């Protein structure tokens, strides 16, 4: 026994066999809510009642290009779109929203950078919030990027060096190799201070030093070293 | 372009008009009762949304609910079903009634032979009264007179309704109805209990409210109305 609501108001109960027929008809005759066209292989339904063409048109300001789909952990097809900076955008197939949203985890996976879900700090495991993450470094050219994540339900921020098709290393600023490369990048950045007291990272100029720029510089430095090794 | 929802979900499925027509026809022709899962027939009609006559009666809160009759209400073969609950209230349903429909006071009053006015004139103003917003005081199964109250956007209007007779405005300030009203007030005042509460039958109140006054007025008016008839017999 199943219920079917028609005309946005009347709900009817039908037997299983009839419901199966209705479901078949629905699959065969589903259309896009914007263009009212049937779905095709070239323009499949990628969000709830929205075809690929209309989705891209509605997100035209982000300049997205389509990249091959991947299945998620449940086997559901995930549609992915690349923005000009190399970030992956996606959409929720169940959502009525036609807005594409940026996904850091899909972005890292797309470019082959490893991701981490938790880190051990002072001998204790710390769960990281997968939705609150930032990538520093050029995704398209660099082979190492810095990934910053926040502790779940907390303000603590932890960063990692993510090596393309390699390891993901906790960026410990207090000891070890990561301290050394962090210090180097920091000194290098602080040395860019000009006569007017402004700091420089590529085209970016700022009146005060920014940690985000040091992370980007660190990404560049580590990429150069990593590229030489591999 | 039309929308279909499956399984009471909030996820709409957009389909073409032609497919919607097909699905609608298929669905309407194959509806079943959500309780017994049997298809509807002439002797097993759908009396409320997704509920057949037998399951509706069986599941109605106030038992026993008895089916009285059905009648066509429009050109599309829609029917209205009339039931009576154990307290004598009439319950009206259609195949589009969701949840458990409560009694229709308007239909109940009329069904027990008490007339109701379509308008009321107060001074120079005539106010239309619909079939909504009615309340009833007094036992409409045994009384020959009841008090009915119609609440409109403008005000609340009480009436004395005589079974198979007239319906008169219950004016508290003048005429015969004023006498009844004052008699009821007097009766209640003298019967005030030690806790300072007014009581009449199962009704009680801290003040002279209509919930206590009107049932008493209905009984007093019934007694008055019945007396000459009893004397005649």
CSV table of C-alpha atoms in Angstrom, one decimal:
chain,number,residue,atom,x,y,z
A,1,UNK,CA,0.0,0.0,0.0
A,2,UNK,CA,1.4,3.4,-1.0
A,3,UNK,CA,0.3,7.0,-1.1
A,4,UNK,CA,0.4,9.3,-4.1
A,5,UNK,CA,-0.2,13.1,-3.8
A,6,UNK,CA,-1.6,14.8,-6.9
A,7,UNK,CA,-2.4,18.5,-7.5
A,8,UNK,CA,-0.3,19.4,-4.5
A,9,UNK,CA,-3.2,18.6,-2.2
A,10,UNK,CA,-5.1,15.3,-2.7
A,11,UNK,CA,-3.4,12.2,-1.4
A,12,UNK,CA,-4.6,8.8,-2.6
A,13,UNK,CA,-3.8,5.3,-1.4
A,14,UNK,CA,-3.2,2.6,-4.1
A,15,UNK,CA,-2.2,-1.0,-4.1
A,16,UNK,CA,1.4,-2.1,-4.6
A,17,UNK,CA,0.9,-3.2,-8.2
A,18,UNK,CA,-0.7,0.1,-9.2
A,19,UNK,CA,2.1,2.0,-7.4
A,20,UNK,CA,4.7,0.2,-9.4
A,21,UNK,CA,3.0,1.2,-12.6
A,22,UNK,CA,2.8,4.8,-11.4
A,23,UNK,CA,6.5,4.7,-10.5
A,24,UNK,CA,7.4,3.5,-14.0
A,25,UNK,CA,5.3,6.3,-15.6
A,26,UNK,CA,7.0,8.8,-13.4
A,27,UNK,CA,10.5,7.6,-14.3
A,28,UNK,CA,9.6,7.6,-18.0
A,29,UNK,CA,7.9,11.1,-18.0
A,30,UNK,CA,10.0,13.1,-15.5
A,31,UNK,CA,10.8,16.5,-16.9
A,32,UNK,CA,13.0,19.4,-15.8
A,33,UNK,CA,11.1,22.0,-13.8
A,34,UNK,CA,12.8,24.9,-15.6
A,35,UNK,CA,12.9,24.0,-19.3
A,36,UNK,CA,10.2,21.3,-19.0
A,37,UNK,CA,12.2,19.0,-21.3
A,38,UNK,CA,12.7,15.3,-20.7
A,39,UNK,CA,16.0,14.2,-19.4
A,40,UNK,CA,18.6,12.7,-21.8
A,41,UNK,CA,22.0,11.1,-21.5
A,42,UNK,CA,23.5,14.4,-22.5
A,43,UNK,CA,21.3,16.4,-20.1
A,44,UNK,CA,20.5,14.1,-17.1
A,45,UNK,CA,18.6,15.1,-14.0
A,46,UNK,CA,21.4,16.3,-11.6
A,47,UNK,CA,19.4,18.0,-8.9
A,48,UNK,CA,15.8,17.4,-7.9
A,49,UNK,CA,13.8,18.1,-11.1
A,50,UNK,CA,16.6,20.0,-12.7
A,51,UNK,CA,18.5,19.0,-15.9
A,52,UNK,CA,22.2,19.6,-16.4
A,53,UNK,CA,21.8,22.3,-19.0
A,54,UNK,CA,19.5,24.4,-16.7
A,55,UNK,CA,21.7,23.7,-13.7
A,56,UNK,CA,24.7,25.1,-15.6
A,57,UNK,CA,22.7,28.1,-16.8
A,58,UNK,CA,21.5,28.9,-13.3
A,59,UNK,CA,25.1,28.7,-12.0
A,60,UNK,CA,26.6,30.6,-15.0
A,61,UNK,CA,28.2,33.2,-12.7
A,62,UNK,CA,30.5,30.6,-11.3
A,63,UNK,CA,31.7,29.5,-14.8
A,64,UNK,CA,31.5,25.8,-14.1
A,65,UNK,CA,32.7,23.0,-16.4
A,66,UNK,CA,31.5,19.4,-16.1
A,67,UNK,CA,33.9,16.7,-15.0
A,68,UNK,CA,33.2,13.0,-15.0
A,69,UNK,CA,30.8,11.7,-12.3
A,70,UNK,CA,31.8,9.5,-9.4
A,71,UNK,CA,29.7,7.3,-7.1
A,72,UNK,CA,29.4,8.2,-3.5
A,73,UNK,CA,29.7,5.7,-0.6
A,74,UNK,CA,26.1,4.6,-1.3
A,75,UNK,CA,26.7,4.1,-5.0
A,76,UNK,CA,24.7,7.3,-5.9
A,77,UNK,CA,26.1,9.2,-8.8
A,78,UNK,CA,27.8,12.5,-7.7
A,79,UNK,CA,27.9,15.2,-10.4
A,80,UNK,CA,31.0,17.3,-10.2
A,81,UNK,CA,31.8,20.7,-11.8
A,82,UNK,CA,35.1,22.5,-11.9
A,83,UNK,CA,35.5,26.3,-11.3
A,84,UNK,CA,38.3,28.3,-13.0
A,85,UNK,CA,40.4,28.1,-9.8
A,86,UNK,CA,40.2,24.3,-9.7
A,87,UNK,CA,37.6,23.9,-7.0
A,88,UNK,CA,35.0,21.2,-7.4
A,89,UNK,CA,31.3,22.2,-7.0
A,90,UNK,CA,28.5,19.7,-6.6
A,91,UNK,CA,24.8,19.7,-6.1
A,92,UNK,CA,22.5,17.6,-3.9
A,93,UNK,CA,20.3,15.3,-6.1
A,94,UNK,CA,17.6,15.4,-3.4
A,95,UNK,CA,17.7,19.2,-3.0
A,96,UNK,CA,15.2,21.5,-4.7
A,97,UNK,CA,17.9,24.1,-4.7
A,98,UNK,CA,19.5,24.7,-8.0
A,99,UNK,CA,22.6,26.3,-6.4
A,100,UNK,CA,26.0,24.6,-6.8
A,101,UNK,CA,28.1,24.4,-3.7
A,102,UNK,CA,31.9,24.1,-3.3
A,103,UNK,CA,33.1,20.8,-1.8
A,104,UNK,CA,36.6,20.8,-0.3
A,105,UNK,CA,36.7,17.0,0.1
A,106,UNK,CA,35.7,16.4,-3.6
A,107,UNK,CA,38.2,19.1,-4.6
A,108,UNK,CA,41.1,17.3,-2.8
A,109,UNK,CA,40.0,14.0,-4.2
A,110,UNK,CA,39.7,15.3,-7.7
A,111,UNK,CA,43.3,16.6,-7.7
A,112,UNK,CA,44.7,13.6,-5.9
A,113,UNK,CA,45.5,15.3,-2.6
A,114,UNK,CA,44.9,13.1,0.4
A,115,UNK,CA,42.5,14.4,3.1
A,116,UNK,CA,42.3,13.6,6.8
A,117,UNK,CA,39.3,13.2,9.1
A,118,UNK,CA,41.1,13.3,12.4
A,119,UNK,CA,44.5,14.1,13.9
A,120,UNK,CA,46.3,13.0,17.1
A,121,UNK,CA,47.2,16.0,19.2
A,122,UNK,CA,49.1,15.5,22.5
A,123,UNK,CA,48.3,11.8,22.3
A,124,UNK,CA,44.6,12.3,21.9
A,125,UNK,CA,42.6,11.9,18.7
A,126,UNK,CA,40.8,15.0,17.5
A,127,UNK,CA,37.9,14.8,15.1
A,128,UNK,CA,37.9,17.4,12.4
A,129,UNK,CA,34.9,19.1,10.8
A,130,UNK,CA,34.7,18.1,7.2
A,131,UNK,CA,32.6,21.1,6.3
A,132,UNK,CA,34.9,23.7,7.7
A,133,UNK,CA,38.1,23.4,5.7
A,134,UNK,CA,40.3,25.7,3.5
A,135,UNK,CA,42.9,24.9,0.9
A,136,UNK,CA,46.0,27.1,0.4
A,137,UNK,CA,48.0,26.8,-2.8
A,138,UNK,CA,47.4,26.5,-6.5
A,139,UNK,CA,45.4,23.4,-7.0
A,140,UNK,CA,46.1,23.3,-10.7
A,141,UNK,CA,49.9,23.7,-10.6
A,142,UNK,CA,51.1,22.7,-7.2
A,143,UNK,CA,51.8,19.2,-6.0
A,144,UNK,CA,51.6,20.1,-2.3
A,145,UNK,CA,48.8,22.2,-0.8
A,146,UNK,CA,48.1,23.3,2.8
A,147,UNK,CA,44.7,22.2,4.1
A,148,UNK,CA,43.4,23.8,7.3
A,149,UNK,CA,40.5,22.3,9.2
A,150,UNK,CA,38.7,23.1,12.4
A,151,UNK,CA,38.1,20.8,15.3
A,152,UNK,CA,34.5,19.5,15.4
A,153,UNK,CA,32.5,21.7,17.8
A,154,UNK,CA,35.5,24.0,18.5
A,155,UNK,CA,37.6,26.8,17.3
A,156,UNK,CA,40.9,25.0,17.2
A,157,UNK,CA,42.4,25.1,13.7
A,158,UNK,CA,44.9,22.5,12.5
A,159,UNK,CA,46.7,22.5,9.2
A,160,UNK,CA,48.3,19.8,7.1
A,161,UNK,CA,50.6,19.5,4.2
A,162,UNK,CA,48.8,17.4,1.6
A,163,UNK,CA,51.1,15.8,-1.0
A,164,UNK,CA,49.6,14.9,-4.3
A,165,UNK,CA,49.1,11.1,-4.5
A,166,UNK,CA,51.2,10.9,-1.3
A,167,UNK,CA,50.8,11.5,2.4
A,168,UNK,CA,49.0,14.1,4.4
A,169,UNK,CA,51.3,15.4,7.2
A,170,UNK,CA,50.2,17.4,10.2
A,171,UNK,CA,51.8,20.9,10.0
A,172,UNK,CA,53.4,21.1,13.4
A,173,UNK,CA,54.8,24.6,13.8
A,174,UNK,CA,56.6,23.7,17.0
A,175,UNK,CA,58.8,20.8,16.0
A,176,UNK,CA,60.3,18.7,13.3
A,177,UNK,CA,60.5,19.1,9.5
A,178,UNK,CA,57.2,20.9,9.3
A,179,UNK,CA,58.4,23.5,11.8
A,180,UNK,CA,61.5,24.1,9.6
A,181,UNK,CA,59.6,24.6,6.4
A,182,UNK,CA,57.0,26.7,8.1
A,183,UNK,CA,59.7,29.0,9.5
A,184,UNK,CA,61.4,29.2,6.1
A,185,UNK,CA,58.2,30.3,4.4
A,186,UNK,CA,57.4,32.7,7.2
A,187,UNK,CA,60.8,34.4,7.0
A,188,UNK,CA,60.6,34.4,3.2
A,189,UNK,CA,57.2,36.2,3.4
A,190,UNK,CA,58.2,38.7,6.1
A,191,UNK,CA,61.3,39.6,3.9
A,192,UNK,CA,58.9,40.8,1.2
A,193,UNK,CA,58.1,43.9,3.4
A,194,UNK,CA,58.7,46.9,1.2
A,195,UNK,CA,59.7,50.5,2.0
A,196,UNK,CA,56.0,51.3,2.6
A,197,UNK,CA,55.6,48.4,5.1
A,198,UNK,CA,53.6,46.3,2.7
A,199,UNK,CA,53.9,42.5,2.3
A,200,UNK,CA,53.9,40.7,-1.0
A,201,UNK,CA,52.8,37.3,-2.2
A,202,UNK,CA,52.5,37.1,-6.0
A,203,UNK,CA,50.0,39.9,-7.0
A,204,UNK,CA,48.7,40.1,-3.5
A,205,UNK,CA,49.8,43.1,-1.4
A,206,UNK,CA,48.8,43.7,2.2
A,207,UNK,CA,49.5,46.2,4.9
A,208,UNK,CA,49.9,43.4,7.5
A,209,UNK,CA,51.3,39.9,7.3
A,210,UNK,CA,48.7,37.2,6.5
A,211,UNK,CA,49.0,33.6,7.6
A,212,UNK,CA,47.0,32.6,4.5
A,213,UNK,CA,49.8,34.0,2.3
A,214,UNK,CA,52.5,32.1,4.3
A,215,UNK,CA,50.5,28.9,3.7
A,216,UNK,CA,50.4,29.6,0.0
A,217,UNK,CA,54.1,30.3,-0.1
A,218,UNK,CA,54.7,27.1,1.9
A,219,UNK,CA,52.6,25.2,-0.7
A,220,UNK,CA,54.8,26.6,-3.5
A,221,UNK,CA,58.1,25.8,-1.7
A,222,UNK,CA,57.1,22.3,-0.8
A,223,UNK,CA,55.7,21.6,-4.3
A,224,UNK,CA,59.1,22.6,-5.8
A,225,UNK,CA,60.9,20.2,-3.5
A,226,UNK,CA,58.3,17.4,-4.0
A,227,UNK,CA,58.4,17.8,-7.8
A,228,UNK,CA,62.1,17.3,-7.7
A,229,UNK,CA,61.8,14.1,-5.7
A,230,UNK,CA,59.0,12.6,-7.9
B,1,UNK,CA,4.0,20.8,-15.9
B,2,UNK,CA,2.7,19.0,-12.8
B,3,UNK,CA,4.0,17.7,-9.5
B,4,UNK,CA,3.6,14.3,-7.9
B,5,UNK,CA,4.7,13.3,-4.4
B,6,UNK,CA,5.1,9.7,-3.4
B,7,UNK,CA,4.8,8.3,0.1
B,8,UNK,CA,3.9,11.6,1.9
B,9,UNK,CA,7.5,12.8,1.2
B,10,UNK,CA,8.3,16.4,0.6
B,11,UNK,CA,10.3,15.6,-2.6
B,12,UNK,CA,8.3,16.6,-5.6
B,13,UNK,CA,8.6,14.9,-8.9
B,14,UNK,CA,8.0,17.1,-11.9
B,15,UNK,CA,6.3,15.5,-14.9
B,16,UNK,CA,4.5,16.6,-18.1
B,17,UNK,CA,0.8,17.4,-18.2
B,18,UNK,CA,0.1,14.4,-20.4
B,19,UNK,CA,1.9,11.9,-18.0
B,20,UNK,CA,0.1,13.5,-15.1
B,21,UNK,CA,-3.3,12.9,-16.7
B,22,UNK,CA,-2.3,9.2,-17.2
B,23,UNK,CA,-1.1,8.9,-13.6
B,24,UNK,CA,-4.2,10.6,-12.2
B,25,UNK,CA,-6.5,8.3,-14.1
B,26,UNK,CA,-4.6,5.2,-13.0
B,27,UNK,CA,-4.6,6.4,-9.4
B,28,UNK,CA,-8.2,7.4,-9.2
B,29,UNK,CA,-9.4,4.1,-10.8
B,30,UNK,CA,-7.3,2.0,-8.4
B,31,UNK,CA,-7.7,3.8,-5.0
B,32,UNK,CA,-7.9,1.5,-2.0
B,33,UNK,CA,-8.8,2.1,1.7
B,34,UNK,CA,-5.7,2.8,3.7
B,35,UNK,CA,-6.9,0.6,6.5
B,36,UNK,CA,-8.4,-2.5,4.9
B,37,UNK,CA,-6.6,-2.0,1.6
B,38,UNK,CA,-9.8,-3.0,-0.3
B,39,UNK,CA,-11.0,-1.2,-3.4
B,40,UNK,CA,-14.1,1.0,-3.1
B,41,UNK,CA,-17.4,-0.3,-4.4
B,42,UNK,CA,-21.0,1.0,-4.3
B,43,UNK,CA,-21.5,-0.9,-1.0
B,44,UNK,CA,-18.1,0.1,0.3
B,45,UNK,CA,-17.8,3.8,-0.7
B,46,UNK,CA,-14.9,6.1,0.2
B,47,UNK,CA,-16.6,8.2,2.9
B,48,UNK,CA,-13.5,10.1,4.0
B,49,UNK,CA,-10.1,10.6,2.4
B,50,UNK,CA,-8.6,7.1,1.9
B,51,UNK,CA,-11.1,5.5,4.2
B,52,UNK,CA,-14.0,3.2,3.3
B,53,UNK,CA,-17.4,3.3,5.1
B,54,UNK,CA,-16.7,0.3,7.4
B,55,UNK,CA,-13.2,1.4,8.4
B,56,UNK,CA,-14.3,5.0,9.0
B,57,UNK,CA,-17.1,3.9,11.3
B,58,UNK,CA,-14.9,1.4,13.1
B,59,UNK,CA,-12.2,4.0,13.8
B,60,UNK,CA,-14.3,7.0,14.7
B,61,UNK,CA,-13.5,8.1,18.2
B,62,UNK,CA,-17.1,8.5,19.4
B,63,UNK,CA,-18.7,5.1,19.1
B,64,UNK,CA,-21.0,3.9,17.8
B,65,UNK,CA,-21.2,6.1,14.7
B,66,UNK,CA,-24.1,5.1,12.6
B,67,UNK,CA,-24.4,5.8,8.8
B,68,UNK,CA,-27.6,7.5,7.9
B,69,UNK,CA,-27.5,8.4,4.2
B,70,UNK,CA,-25.5,9.8,1.3
B,71,UNK,CA,-26.3,12.4,-1.4
B,72,UNK,CA,-24.8,13.7,-4.5
B,73,UNK,CA,-23.4,17.2,-4.0
B,74,UNK,CA,-22.1,18.2,-7.4
B,75,UNK,CA,-21.9,17.4,-11.1
B,76,UNK,CA,-18.8,15.3,-10.6
B,77,UNK,CA,-20.6,12.5,-8.8
B,78,UNK,CA,-19.0,13.6,-5.5
B,79,UNK,CA,-21.1,12.4,-2.5
B,80,UNK,CA,-21.7,13.7,1.0
B,81,UNK,CA,-22.2,11.1,3.7
B,82,UNK,CA,-24.2,11.7,6.8
B,83,UNK,CA,-23.5,9.9,10.1
B,84,UNK,CA,-25.0,10.2,13.6
B,85,UNK,CA,-22.8,9.9,16.8
B,86,UNK,CA,-24.1,8.4,20.1
B,87,UNK,CA,-24.9,11.9,21.4
B,88,UNK,CA,-27.1,12.6,18.4
B,89,UNK,CA,-24.7,14.9,16.6
B,90,UNK,CA,-24.6,14.6,12.8
B,91,UNK,CA,-21.3,14.2,11.1
B,92,UNK,CA,-20.9,15.0,7.4
B,93,UNK,CA,-18.1,13.7,5.3
B,94,UNK,CA,-16.9,13.6,1.7
B,95,UNK,CA,-14.1,11.6,0.1
B,96,UNK,CA,-12.0,14.8,0.6
B,97,UNK,CA,-12.4,14.8,4.4
B,98,UNK,CA,-9.0,14.4,6.1
B,99,UNK,CA,-8.5,13.5,9.7
B,100,UNK,CA,-11.5,12.8,11.9
B,101,UNK,CA,-14.3,15.3,10.9
B,102,UNK,CA,-16.2,16.7,13.9
B,103,UNK,CA,-19.9,17.1,14.1
B,104,UNK,CA,-21.7,19.7,12.1
B,105,UNK,CA,-23.7,21.7,14.6
B,106,UNK,CA,-25.7,23.5,11.9
B,107,UNK,CA,-26.8,20.1,10.3
B,108,UNK,CA,-27.4,18.6,13.7
B,109,UNK,CA,-29.8,21.4,14.8
B,110,UNK,CA,-31.7,21.2,11.5
B,111,UNK,CA,-31.6,17.4,11.5
B,112,UNK,CA,-33.4,17.3,14.8
B,113,UNK,CA,-36.2,19.5,13.4
B,114,UNK,CA,-35.1,22.9,14.8
B,115,UNK,CA,-35.3,25.9,12.4
B,116,UNK,CA,-32.4,28.3,12.0
B,117,UNK,CA,-32.6,31.8,10.7
B,118,UNK,CA,-30.7,32.9,7.6
B,119,UNK,CA,-30.3,36.5,8.8
B,120,UNK,CA,-30.8,38.5,11.9
B,121,UNK,CA,-32.0,42.1,12.1
B,122,UNK,CA,-30.7,44.2,14.9
B,123,UNK,CA,-32.1,47.8,14.7
B,124,UNK,CA,-31.8,48.8,11.1
B,125,UNK,CA,-29.1,46.3,10.3
B,126,UNK,CA,-29.6,42.9,8.8
B,127,UNK,CA,-26.8,40.5,9.2
B,128,UNK,CA,-26.5,37.3,7.2
B,129,UNK,CA,-25.9,34.1,9.1
B,130,UNK,CA,-24.2,31.2,7.4
B,131,UNK,CA,-24.0,27.5,8.3
B,132,UNK,CA,-20.7,28.0,10.3
B,133,UNK,CA,-20.2,29.3,13.8
B,134,UNK,CA,-23.2,27.7,15.4
B,135,UNK,CA,-23.5,26.4,18.9
B,136,UNK,CA,-26.3,24.5,20.6
B,137,UNK,CA,-27.5,24.5,24.2
B,138,UNK,CA,-30.2,22.2,25.7
B,139,UNK,CA,-30.9,18.6,24.8
B,140,UNK,CA,-31.9,18.7,21.2
B,141,UNK,CA,-33.0,15.0,21.3
B,142,UNK,CA,-35.6,15.5,24.0
B,143,UNK,CA,-36.3,19.2,24.3
B,144,UNK,CA,-38.9,21.0,22.2
B,145,UNK,CA,-37.0,24.2,22.5
B,146,UNK,CA,-33.2,24.8,22.4
B,147,UNK,CA,-31.0,27.8,22.4
B,148,UNK,CA,-28.7,28.2,19.4
B,149,UNK,CA,-25.9,30.7,19.2
B,150,UNK,CA,-24.4,32.0,16.0
B,151,UNK,CA,-21.0,33.7,16.2
B,152,UNK,CA,-20.2,36.0,13.2
B,153,UNK,CA,-17.4,38.5,12.6
B,154,UNK,CA,-19.7,41.2,14.0
B,155,UNK,CA,-21.2,39.6,17.1
B,156,UNK,CA,-22.8,36.6,18.7
B,157,UNK,CA,-26.5,36.1,18.3
B,158,UNK,CA,-28.6,33.8,20.5
B,159,UNK,CA,-31.9,32.3,19.3
B,160,UNK,CA,-34.7,30.3,20.8
B,161,UNK,CA,-35.5,27.5,18.3
B,162,UNK,CA,-38.8,25.6,18.6
B,163,UNK,CA,-38.9,22.1,17.2
B,164,UNK,CA,-40.9,22.2,13.9
B,165,UNK,CA,-41.8,25.7,14.8
B,166,UNK,CA,-40.3,29.2,14.9
B,167,UNK,CA,-36.9,30.6,15.6
B,168,UNK,CA,-36.9,33.8,17.6
B,169,UNK,CA,-34.1,36.1,18.6
B,170,UNK,CA,-33.3,35.7,22.3
B,171,UNK,CA,-33.5,39.4,23.3
B,172,UNK,CA,-32.3,39.9,26.8
B,173,UNK,CA,-33.7,43.4,27.1
B,174,UNK,CA,-37.3,43.2,25.8
B,175,UNK,CA,-40.3,41.0,25.2
B,176,UNK,CA,-41.1,37.4,26.2
B,177,UNK,CA,-37.5,36.3,25.7
B,178,UNK,CA,-36.4,38.8,28.3
B,179,UNK,CA,-38.7,37.2,30.9
B,180,UNK,CA,-37.2,33.8,30.2
B,181,UNK,CA,-33.7,35.2,30.5
B,182,UNK,CA,-34.4,36.9,33.8
B,183,UNK,CA,-36.2,33.8,35.2
B,184,UNK,CA,-33.1,31.7,34.3
B,185,UNK,CA,-30.8,34.3,35.9
B,186,UNK,CA,-32.9,34.3,39.0
B,187,UNK,CA,-33.0,30.6,39.2
B,188,UNK,CA,-29.2,30.3,39.0
B,189,UNK,CA,-28.6,33.1,41.5
B,190,UNK,CA,-30.8,31.4,44.1
B,191,UNK,CA,-29.1,28.0,43.5
B,192,UNK,CA,-25.6,29.3,43.9
B,193,UNK,CA,-23.6,26.7,45.9
B,194,UNK,CA,-21.5,27.2,49.0
B,195,UNK,CA,-18.3,27.6,46.9
B,196,UNK,CA,-20.0,30.5,45.0
B,197,UNK,CA,-20.4,28.5,41.8
B,198,UNK,CA,-23.4,28.5,39.6
B,199,UNK,CA,-24.5,25.0,38.6
B,200,UNK,CA,-27.1,23.6,36.3
B,201,UNK,CA,-27.2,19.9,35.5
B,202,UNK,CA,-23.6,19.0,34.4
B,203,UNK,CA,-22.7,22.6,33.7
B,204,UNK,CA,-21.0,24.9,36.2
B,205,UNK,CA,-19.3,28.3,36.2
B,206,UNK,CA,-17.8,30.9,38.5
B,207,UNK,CA,-20.1,33.6,36.9
B,208,UNK,CA,-23.4,33.7,35.1
B,209,UNK,CA,-22.0,32.5,31.9
B,210,UNK,CA,-24.0,31.5,28.8
B,211,UNK,CA,-22.7,27.9,29.2
B,212,UNK,CA,-24.9,27.5,32.3
B,213,UNK,CA,-27.6,30.0,31.4
B,214,UNK,CA,-28.5,28.8,27.9
B,215,UNK,CA,-29.2,25.1,28.8
B,216,UNK,CA,-31.4,26.4,31.6
B,217,UNK,CA,-33.3,28.8,29.3
B,218,UNK,CA,-33.7,25.9,26.8
B,219,UNK,CA,-35.3,23.7,29.5
B,220,UNK,CA,-37.5,26.5,30.9
B,221,UNK,CA,-38.7,27.4,27.4
B,222,UNK,CA,-39.4,23.7,26.6
B,223,UNK,CA,-41.4,23.3,29.8
B,224,UNK,CA,-43.4,26.5,29.0
B,225,UNK,CA,-44.0,25.2,25.4
B,226,UNK,CA,-44.8,21.7,26.4
B,227,UNK,CA,-47.2,22.6,29.2
B,228,UNK,CA,-50.3,23.8,27.2
B,229,UNK,CA,-49.9,20.8,24.9
B,230,UNK,CA,-49.8,18.4,27.8
B,231,UNK,CA,-52.9,20.1,29.3
B,232,UNK,CA,-54.7,19.7,26.0
B,233,UNK,CA,-53.9,16.0,25.9
